[in-house]
mmCIF file with all atom_site columns, C-alpha atoms in Angstrom:
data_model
loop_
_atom_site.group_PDB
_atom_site.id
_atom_site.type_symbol
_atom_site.label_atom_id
_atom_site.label_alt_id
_atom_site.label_comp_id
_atom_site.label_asym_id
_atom_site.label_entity_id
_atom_site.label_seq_id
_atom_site.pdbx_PDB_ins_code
_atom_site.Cartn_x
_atom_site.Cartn_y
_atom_site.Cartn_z
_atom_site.occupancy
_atom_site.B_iso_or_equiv
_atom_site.pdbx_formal_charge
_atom_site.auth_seq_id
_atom_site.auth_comp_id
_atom_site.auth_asym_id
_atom_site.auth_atom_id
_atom_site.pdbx_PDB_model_num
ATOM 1   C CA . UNK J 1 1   ? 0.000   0.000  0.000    1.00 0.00 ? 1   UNK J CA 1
ATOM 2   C CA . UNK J 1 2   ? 1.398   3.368  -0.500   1.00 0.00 ? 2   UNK J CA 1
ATOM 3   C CA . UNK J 1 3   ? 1.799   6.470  1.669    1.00 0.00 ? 3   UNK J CA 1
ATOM 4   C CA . UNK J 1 4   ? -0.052  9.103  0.496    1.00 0.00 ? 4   UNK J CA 1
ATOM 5   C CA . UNK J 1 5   ? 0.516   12.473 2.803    1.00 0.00 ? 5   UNK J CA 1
ATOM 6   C CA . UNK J 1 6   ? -2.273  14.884 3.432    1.00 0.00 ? 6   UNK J CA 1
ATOM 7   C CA . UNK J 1 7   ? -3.615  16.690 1.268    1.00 0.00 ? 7   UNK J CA 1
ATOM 8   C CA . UNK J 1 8   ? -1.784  19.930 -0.068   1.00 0.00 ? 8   UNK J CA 1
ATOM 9   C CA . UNK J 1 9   ? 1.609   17.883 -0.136   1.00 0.00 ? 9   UNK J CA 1
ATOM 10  C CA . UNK J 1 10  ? 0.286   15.170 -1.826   1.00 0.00 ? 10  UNK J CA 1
ATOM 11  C CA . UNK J 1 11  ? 1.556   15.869 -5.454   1.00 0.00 ? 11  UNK J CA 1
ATOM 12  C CA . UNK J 1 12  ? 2.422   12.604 -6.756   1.00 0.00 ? 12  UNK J CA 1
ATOM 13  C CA . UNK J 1 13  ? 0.880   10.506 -5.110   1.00 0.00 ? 13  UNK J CA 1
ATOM 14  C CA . UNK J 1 14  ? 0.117   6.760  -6.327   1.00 0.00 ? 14  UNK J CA 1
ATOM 15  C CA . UNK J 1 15  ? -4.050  7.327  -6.367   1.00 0.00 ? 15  UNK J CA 1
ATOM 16  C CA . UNK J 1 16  ? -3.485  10.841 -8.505   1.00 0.00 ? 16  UNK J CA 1
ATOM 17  C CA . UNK J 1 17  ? -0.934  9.318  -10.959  1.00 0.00 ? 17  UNK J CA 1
ATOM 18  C CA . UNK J 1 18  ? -3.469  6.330  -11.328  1.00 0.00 ? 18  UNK J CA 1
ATOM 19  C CA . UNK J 1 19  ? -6.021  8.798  -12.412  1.00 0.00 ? 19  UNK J CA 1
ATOM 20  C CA . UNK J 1 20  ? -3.561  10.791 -14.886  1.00 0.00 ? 20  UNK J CA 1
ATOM 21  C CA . UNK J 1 21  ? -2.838  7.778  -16.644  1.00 0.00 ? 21  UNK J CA 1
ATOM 22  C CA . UNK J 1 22  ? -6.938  6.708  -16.682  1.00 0.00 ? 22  UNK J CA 1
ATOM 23  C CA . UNK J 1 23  ? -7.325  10.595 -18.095  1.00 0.00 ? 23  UNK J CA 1
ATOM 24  C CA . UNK J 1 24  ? -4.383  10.270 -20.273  1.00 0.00 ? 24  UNK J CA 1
ATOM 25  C CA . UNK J 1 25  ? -5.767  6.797  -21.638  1.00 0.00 ? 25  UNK J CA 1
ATOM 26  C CA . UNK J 1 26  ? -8.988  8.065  -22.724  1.00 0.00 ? 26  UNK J CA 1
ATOM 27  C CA . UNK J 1 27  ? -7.862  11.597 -24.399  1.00 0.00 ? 27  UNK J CA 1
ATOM 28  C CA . UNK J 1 28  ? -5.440  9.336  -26.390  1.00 0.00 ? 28  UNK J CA 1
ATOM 29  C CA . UNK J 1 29  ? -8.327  6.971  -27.634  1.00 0.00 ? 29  UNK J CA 1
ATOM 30  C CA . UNK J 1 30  ? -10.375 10.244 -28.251  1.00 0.00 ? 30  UNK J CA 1
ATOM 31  C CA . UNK J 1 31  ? -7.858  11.669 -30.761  1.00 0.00 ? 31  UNK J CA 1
ATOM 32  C CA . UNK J 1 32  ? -6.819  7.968  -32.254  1.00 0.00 ? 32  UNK J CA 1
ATOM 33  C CA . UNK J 1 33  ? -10.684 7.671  -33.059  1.00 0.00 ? 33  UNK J CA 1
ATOM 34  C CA . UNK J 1 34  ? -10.814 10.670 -34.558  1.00 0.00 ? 34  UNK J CA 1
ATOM 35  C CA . UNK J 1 35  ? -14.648 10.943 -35.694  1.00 0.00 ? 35  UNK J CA 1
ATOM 36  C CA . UNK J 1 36  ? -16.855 8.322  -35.053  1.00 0.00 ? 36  UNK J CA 1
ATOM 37  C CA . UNK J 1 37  ? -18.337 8.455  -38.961  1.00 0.00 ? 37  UNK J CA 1
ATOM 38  C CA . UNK J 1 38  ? -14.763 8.619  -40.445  1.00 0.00 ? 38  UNK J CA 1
ATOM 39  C CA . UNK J 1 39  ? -14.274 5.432  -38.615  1.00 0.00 ? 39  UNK J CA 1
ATOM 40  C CA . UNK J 1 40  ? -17.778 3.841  -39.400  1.00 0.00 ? 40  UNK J CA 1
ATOM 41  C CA . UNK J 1 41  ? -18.379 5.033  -42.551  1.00 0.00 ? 41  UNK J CA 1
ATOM 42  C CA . UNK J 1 42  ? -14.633 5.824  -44.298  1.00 0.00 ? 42  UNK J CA 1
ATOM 43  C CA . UNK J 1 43  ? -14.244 8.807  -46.118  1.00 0.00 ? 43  UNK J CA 1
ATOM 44  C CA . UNK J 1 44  ? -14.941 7.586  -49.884  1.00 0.00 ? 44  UNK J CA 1
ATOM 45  C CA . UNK J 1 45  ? -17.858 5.506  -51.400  1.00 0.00 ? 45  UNK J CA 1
ATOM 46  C CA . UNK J 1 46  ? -19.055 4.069  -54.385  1.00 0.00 ? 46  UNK J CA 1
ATOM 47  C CA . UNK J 1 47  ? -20.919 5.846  -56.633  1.00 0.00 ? 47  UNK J CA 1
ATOM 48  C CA . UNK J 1 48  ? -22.313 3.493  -59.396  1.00 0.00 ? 48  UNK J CA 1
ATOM 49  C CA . UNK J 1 49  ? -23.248 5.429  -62.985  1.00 0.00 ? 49  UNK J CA 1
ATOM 50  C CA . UNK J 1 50  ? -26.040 3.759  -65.767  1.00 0.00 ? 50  UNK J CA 1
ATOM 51  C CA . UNK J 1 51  ? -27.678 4.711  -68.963  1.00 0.00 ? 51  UNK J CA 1
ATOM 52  C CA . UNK J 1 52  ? -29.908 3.588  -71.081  1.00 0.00 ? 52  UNK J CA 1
ATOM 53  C CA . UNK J 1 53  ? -28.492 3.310  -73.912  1.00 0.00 ? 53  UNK J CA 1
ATOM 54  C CA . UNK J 1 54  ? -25.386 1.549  -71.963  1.00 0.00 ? 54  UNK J CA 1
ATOM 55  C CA . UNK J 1 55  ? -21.793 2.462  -73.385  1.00 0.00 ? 55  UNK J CA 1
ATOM 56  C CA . UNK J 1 56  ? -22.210 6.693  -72.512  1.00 0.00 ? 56  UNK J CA 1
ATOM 57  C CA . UNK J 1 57  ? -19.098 8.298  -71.678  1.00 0.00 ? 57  UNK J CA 1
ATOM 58  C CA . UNK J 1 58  ? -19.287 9.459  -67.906  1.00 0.00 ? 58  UNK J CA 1
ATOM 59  C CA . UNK J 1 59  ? -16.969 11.742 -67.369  1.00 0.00 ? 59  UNK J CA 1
ATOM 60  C CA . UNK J 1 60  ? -16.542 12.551 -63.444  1.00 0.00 ? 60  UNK J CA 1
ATOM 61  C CA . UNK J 1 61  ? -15.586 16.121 -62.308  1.00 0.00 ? 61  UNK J CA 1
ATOM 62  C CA . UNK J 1 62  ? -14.841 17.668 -59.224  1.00 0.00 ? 62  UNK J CA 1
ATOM 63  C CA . UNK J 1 63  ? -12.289 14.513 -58.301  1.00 0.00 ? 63  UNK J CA 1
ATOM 64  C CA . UNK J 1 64  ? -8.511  15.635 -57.756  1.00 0.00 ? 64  UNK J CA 1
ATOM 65  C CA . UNK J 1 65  ? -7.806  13.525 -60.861  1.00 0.00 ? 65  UNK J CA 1
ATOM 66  C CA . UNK J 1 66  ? -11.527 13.929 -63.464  1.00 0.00 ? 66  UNK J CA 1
ATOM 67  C CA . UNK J 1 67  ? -11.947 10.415 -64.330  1.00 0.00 ? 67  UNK J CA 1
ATOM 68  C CA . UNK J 1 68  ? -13.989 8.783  -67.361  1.00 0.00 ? 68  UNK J CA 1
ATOM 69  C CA . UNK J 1 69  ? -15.753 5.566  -67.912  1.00 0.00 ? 69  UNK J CA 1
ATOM 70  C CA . UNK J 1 70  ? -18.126 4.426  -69.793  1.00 0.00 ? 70  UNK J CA 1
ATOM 71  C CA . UNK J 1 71  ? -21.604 3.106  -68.141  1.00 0.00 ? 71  UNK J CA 1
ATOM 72  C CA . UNK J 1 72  ? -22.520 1.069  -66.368  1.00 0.00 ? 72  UNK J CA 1
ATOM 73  C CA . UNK J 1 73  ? -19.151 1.768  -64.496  1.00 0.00 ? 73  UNK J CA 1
ATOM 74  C CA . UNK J 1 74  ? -18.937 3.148  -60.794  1.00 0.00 ? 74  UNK J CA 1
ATOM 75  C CA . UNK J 1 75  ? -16.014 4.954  -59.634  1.00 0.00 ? 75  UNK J CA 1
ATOM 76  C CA . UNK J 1 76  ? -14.509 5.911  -55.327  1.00 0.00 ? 76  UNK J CA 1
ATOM 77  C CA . UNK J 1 77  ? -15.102 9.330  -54.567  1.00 0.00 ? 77  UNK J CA 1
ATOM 78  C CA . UNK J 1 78  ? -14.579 11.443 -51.416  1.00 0.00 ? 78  UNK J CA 1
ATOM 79  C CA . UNK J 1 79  ? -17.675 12.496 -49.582  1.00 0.00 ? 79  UNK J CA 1
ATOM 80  C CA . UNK J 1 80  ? -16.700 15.612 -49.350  1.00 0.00 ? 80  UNK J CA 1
ATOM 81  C CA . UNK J 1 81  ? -16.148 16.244 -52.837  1.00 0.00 ? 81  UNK J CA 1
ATOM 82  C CA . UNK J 1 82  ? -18.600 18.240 -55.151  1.00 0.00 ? 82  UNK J CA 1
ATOM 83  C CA . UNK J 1 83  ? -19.257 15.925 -57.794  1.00 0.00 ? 83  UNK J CA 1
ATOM 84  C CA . UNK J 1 84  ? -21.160 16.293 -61.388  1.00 0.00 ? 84  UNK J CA 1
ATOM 85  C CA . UNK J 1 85  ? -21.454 13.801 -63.980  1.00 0.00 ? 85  UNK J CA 1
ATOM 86  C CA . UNK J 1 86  ? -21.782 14.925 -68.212  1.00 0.00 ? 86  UNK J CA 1
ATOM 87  C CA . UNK J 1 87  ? -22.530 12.102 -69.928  1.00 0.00 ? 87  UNK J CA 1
ATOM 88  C CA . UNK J 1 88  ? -22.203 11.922 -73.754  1.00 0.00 ? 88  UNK J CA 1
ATOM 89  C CA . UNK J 1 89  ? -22.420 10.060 -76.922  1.00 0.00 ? 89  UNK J CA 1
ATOM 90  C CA . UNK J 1 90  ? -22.481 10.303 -80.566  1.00 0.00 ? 90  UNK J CA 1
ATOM 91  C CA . UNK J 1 91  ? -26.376 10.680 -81.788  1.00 0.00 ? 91  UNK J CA 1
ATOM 92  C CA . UNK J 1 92  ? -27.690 11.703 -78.055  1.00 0.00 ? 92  UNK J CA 1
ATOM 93  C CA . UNK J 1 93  ? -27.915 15.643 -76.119  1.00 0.00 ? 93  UNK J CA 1
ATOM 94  C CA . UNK J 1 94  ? -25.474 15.328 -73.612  1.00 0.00 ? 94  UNK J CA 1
ATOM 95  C CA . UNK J 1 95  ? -26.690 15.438 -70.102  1.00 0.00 ? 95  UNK J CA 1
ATOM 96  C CA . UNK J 1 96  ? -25.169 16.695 -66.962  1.00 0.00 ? 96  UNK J CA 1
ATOM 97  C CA . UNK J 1 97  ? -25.959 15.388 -63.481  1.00 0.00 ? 97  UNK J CA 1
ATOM 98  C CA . UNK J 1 98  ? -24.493 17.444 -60.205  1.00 0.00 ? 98  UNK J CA 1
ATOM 99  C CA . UNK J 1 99  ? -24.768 15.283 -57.149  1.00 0.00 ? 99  UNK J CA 1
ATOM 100 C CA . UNK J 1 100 ? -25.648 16.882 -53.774  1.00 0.00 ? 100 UNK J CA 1
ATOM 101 C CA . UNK J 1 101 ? -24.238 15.917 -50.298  1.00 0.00 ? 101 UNK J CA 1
ATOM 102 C CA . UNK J 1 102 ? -26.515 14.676 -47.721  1.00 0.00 ? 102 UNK J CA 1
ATOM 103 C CA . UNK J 1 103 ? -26.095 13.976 -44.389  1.00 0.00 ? 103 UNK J CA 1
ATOM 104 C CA . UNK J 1 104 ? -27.637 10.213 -43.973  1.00 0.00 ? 104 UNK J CA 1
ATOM 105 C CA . UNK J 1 105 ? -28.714 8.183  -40.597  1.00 0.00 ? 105 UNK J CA 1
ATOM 106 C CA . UNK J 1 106 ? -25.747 6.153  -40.464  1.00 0.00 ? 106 UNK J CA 1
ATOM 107 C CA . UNK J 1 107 ? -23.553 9.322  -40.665  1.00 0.00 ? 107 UNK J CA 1
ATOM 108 C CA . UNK J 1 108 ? -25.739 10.777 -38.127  1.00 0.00 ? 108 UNK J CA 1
ATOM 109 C CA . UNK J 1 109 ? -24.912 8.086  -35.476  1.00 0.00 ? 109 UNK J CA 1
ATOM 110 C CA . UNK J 1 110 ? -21.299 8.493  -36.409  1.00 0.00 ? 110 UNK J CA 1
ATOM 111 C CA . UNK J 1 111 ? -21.709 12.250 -35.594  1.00 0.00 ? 111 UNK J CA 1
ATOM 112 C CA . UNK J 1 112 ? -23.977 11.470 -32.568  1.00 0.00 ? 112 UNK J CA 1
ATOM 113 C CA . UNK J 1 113 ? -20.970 9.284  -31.838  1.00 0.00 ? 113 UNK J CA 1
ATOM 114 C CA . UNK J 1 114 ? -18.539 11.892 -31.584  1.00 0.00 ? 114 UNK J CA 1
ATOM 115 C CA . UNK J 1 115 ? -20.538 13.762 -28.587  1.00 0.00 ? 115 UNK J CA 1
ATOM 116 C CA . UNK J 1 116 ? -19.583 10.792 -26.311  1.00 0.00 ? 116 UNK J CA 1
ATOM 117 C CA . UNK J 1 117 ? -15.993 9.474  -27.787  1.00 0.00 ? 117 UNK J CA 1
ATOM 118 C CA . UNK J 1 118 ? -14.177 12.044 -29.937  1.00 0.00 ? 118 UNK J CA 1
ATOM 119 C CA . UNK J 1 119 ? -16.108 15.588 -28.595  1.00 0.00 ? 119 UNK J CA 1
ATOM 120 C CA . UNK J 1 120 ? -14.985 18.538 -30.751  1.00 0.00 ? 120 UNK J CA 1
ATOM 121 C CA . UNK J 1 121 ? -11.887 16.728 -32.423  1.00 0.00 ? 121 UNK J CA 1
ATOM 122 C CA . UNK J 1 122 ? -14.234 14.011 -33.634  1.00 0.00 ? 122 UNK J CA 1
ATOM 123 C CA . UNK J 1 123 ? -17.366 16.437 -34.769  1.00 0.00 ? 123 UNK J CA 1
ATOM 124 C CA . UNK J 1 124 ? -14.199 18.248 -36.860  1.00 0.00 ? 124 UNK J CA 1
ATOM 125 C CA . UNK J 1 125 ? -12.630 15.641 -38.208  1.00 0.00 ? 125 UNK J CA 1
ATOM 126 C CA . UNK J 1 126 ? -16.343 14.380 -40.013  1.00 0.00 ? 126 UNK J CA 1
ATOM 127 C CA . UNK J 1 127 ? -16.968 17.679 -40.941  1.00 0.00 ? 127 UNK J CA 1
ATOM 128 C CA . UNK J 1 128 ? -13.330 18.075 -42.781  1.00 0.00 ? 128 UNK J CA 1
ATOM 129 C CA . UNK J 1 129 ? -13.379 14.704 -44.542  1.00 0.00 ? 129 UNK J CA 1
ATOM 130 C CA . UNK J 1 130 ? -17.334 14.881 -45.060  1.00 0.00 ? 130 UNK J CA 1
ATOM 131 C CA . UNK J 1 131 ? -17.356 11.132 -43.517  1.00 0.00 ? 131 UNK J CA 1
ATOM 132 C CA . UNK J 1 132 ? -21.127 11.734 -42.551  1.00 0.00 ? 132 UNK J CA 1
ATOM 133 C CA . UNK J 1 133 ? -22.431 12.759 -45.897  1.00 0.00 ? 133 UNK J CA 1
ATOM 134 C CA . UNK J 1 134 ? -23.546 10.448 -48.987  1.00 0.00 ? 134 UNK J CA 1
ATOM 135 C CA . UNK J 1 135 ? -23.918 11.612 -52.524  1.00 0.00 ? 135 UNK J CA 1
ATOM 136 C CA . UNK J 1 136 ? -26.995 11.681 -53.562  1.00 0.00 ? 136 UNK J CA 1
ATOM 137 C CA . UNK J 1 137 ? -28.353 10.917 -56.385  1.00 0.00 ? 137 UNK J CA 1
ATOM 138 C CA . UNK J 1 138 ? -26.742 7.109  -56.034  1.00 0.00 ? 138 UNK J CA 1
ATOM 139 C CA . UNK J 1 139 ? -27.011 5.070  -58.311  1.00 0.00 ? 139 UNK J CA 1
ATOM 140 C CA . UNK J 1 140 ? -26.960 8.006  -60.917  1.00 0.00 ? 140 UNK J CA 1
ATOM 141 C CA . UNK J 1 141 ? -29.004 6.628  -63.764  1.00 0.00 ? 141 UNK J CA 1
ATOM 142 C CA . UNK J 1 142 ? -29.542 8.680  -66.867  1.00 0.00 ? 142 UNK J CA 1
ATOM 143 C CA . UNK J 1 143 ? -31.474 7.894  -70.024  1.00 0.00 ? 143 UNK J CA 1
ATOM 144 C CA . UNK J 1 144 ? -30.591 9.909  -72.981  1.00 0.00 ? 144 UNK J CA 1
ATOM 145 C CA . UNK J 1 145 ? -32.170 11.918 -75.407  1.00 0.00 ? 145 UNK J CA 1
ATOM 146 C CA . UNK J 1 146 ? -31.473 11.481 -78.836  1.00 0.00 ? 146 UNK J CA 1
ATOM 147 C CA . UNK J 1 147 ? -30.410 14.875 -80.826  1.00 0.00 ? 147 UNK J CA 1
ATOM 148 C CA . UNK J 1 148 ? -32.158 16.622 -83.213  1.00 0.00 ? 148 UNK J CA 1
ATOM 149 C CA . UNK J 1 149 ? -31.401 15.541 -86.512  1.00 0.00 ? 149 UNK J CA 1
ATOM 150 C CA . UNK J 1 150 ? -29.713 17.969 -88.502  1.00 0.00 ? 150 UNK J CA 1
ATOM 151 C CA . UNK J 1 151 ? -32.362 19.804 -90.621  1.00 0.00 ? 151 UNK J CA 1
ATOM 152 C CA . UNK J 1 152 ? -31.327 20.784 -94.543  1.00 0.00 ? 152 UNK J CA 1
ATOM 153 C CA . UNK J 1 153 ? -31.442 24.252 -94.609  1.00 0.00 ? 153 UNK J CA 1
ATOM 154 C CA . UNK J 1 154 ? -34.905 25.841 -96.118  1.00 0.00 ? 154 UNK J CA 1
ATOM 155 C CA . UNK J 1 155 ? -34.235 27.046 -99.681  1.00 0.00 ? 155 UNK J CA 1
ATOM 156 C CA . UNK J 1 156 ? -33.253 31.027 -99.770  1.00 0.00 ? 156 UNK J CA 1
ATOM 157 C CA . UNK J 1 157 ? -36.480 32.316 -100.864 1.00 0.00 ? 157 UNK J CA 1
ATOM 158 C CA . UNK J 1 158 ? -36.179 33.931 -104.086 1.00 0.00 ? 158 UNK J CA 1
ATOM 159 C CA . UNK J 1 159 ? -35.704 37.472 -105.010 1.00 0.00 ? 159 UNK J CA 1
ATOM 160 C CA . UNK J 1 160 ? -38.808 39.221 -106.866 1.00 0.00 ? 160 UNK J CA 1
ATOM 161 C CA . UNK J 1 161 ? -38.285 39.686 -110.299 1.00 0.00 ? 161 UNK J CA 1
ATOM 162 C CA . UNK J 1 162 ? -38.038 43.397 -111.689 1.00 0.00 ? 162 UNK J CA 1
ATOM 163 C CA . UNK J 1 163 ? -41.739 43.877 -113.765 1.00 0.00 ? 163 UNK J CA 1
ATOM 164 C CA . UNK J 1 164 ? -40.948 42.991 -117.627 1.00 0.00 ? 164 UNK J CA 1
ATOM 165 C CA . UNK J 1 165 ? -40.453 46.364 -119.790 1.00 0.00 ? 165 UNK J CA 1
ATOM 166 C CA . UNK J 1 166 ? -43.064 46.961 -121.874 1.00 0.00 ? 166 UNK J CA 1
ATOM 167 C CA . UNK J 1 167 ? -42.966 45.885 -125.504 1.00 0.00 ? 167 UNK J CA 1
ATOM 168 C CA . UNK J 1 168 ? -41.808 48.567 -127.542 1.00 0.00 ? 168 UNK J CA 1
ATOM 169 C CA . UNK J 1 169 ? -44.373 50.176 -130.180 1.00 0.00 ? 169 UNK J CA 1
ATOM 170 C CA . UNK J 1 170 ? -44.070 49.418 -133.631 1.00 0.00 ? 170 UNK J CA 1
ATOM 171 C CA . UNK J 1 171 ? -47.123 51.544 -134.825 1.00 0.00 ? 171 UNK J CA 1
ATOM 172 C CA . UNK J 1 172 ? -48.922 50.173 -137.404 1.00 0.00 ? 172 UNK J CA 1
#
């Protein structure tokens, strides 16, 4: 058992070094957790892209490297990325899809999560990495429209003729 002395000496004692450590032990887990939906949830998904026709050209922006593929195809993205789709094909008016961030139930728990486990540092951490968001639409399924055919060009309309001079006289 260990002598602790009374109180205002008692510095280092063996009960308050006990409870450092216990303090020191959860702070630590706090900030390894980080936020409970970047653990839970990650900080990418899937988005999956379709068309009817099939074989469209998606091509992804708002990715740190704009990626193409050609549907049905799905591609990783960052939830906290904006994201917009154009698809396009020969034949067919191309089409462009923007995708909006929601926050969903199971990144709702994860931010619920943080009040008890990670506190401020954890509620940060989702917000920076957008781990309690989803893109939404998803799956992004377009059907395209075909274009307008090209239309021949009317004929120019044509130019009055000037009234016909009068025959001349020949007075008979």
């Amino acid at each position: 058992m260990t002598y602790c002395p009374p109180a205002p000496v008692a510095v280092h004692c063996g009960r308050d070094k006990g409870h450092f450590m216990r303090s020191f032990g959860i702070v630590a887990l706090s900030v390894m957790l980080g936020g409970c939906a970047s653990v839970t949830r990650g900080t990418t998904e899937n988005i999956s892209i379709s068309s009817t026709p099939s074989g469209v050209e998606a091509v992804v922006s708002g990715m740190e490297v704009p990626t193409t593929c050609t549907t049905p195809c799905s591609v990783v993205v960052k939830r906290n990325a904006d994201i917009s789709i154009t698809f396009q094909k020969d034949g067919y008016e191309p089409q462009i899809v923007p995708l909006s961030r929601d926050i969903q139930t199971g990144g709702a728990a994860g931010f619920a999560g943080n009040l008890l486990l990670g506190g401020v540092v954890g509620i940060g951490v989702d917000a920076a990495t957008g781990a309690a968001t989803d893109h939404k639409p998803n799956p992004v399924i377009v059907t395209m429209q075909p274009s307008a055919p090209a239309r021949a060009r009317p004929p120019a309309p044509k130019k009055p003729r000037p009234p016909a001079a009068p025959a001349p006289d020949t007075g008979t």
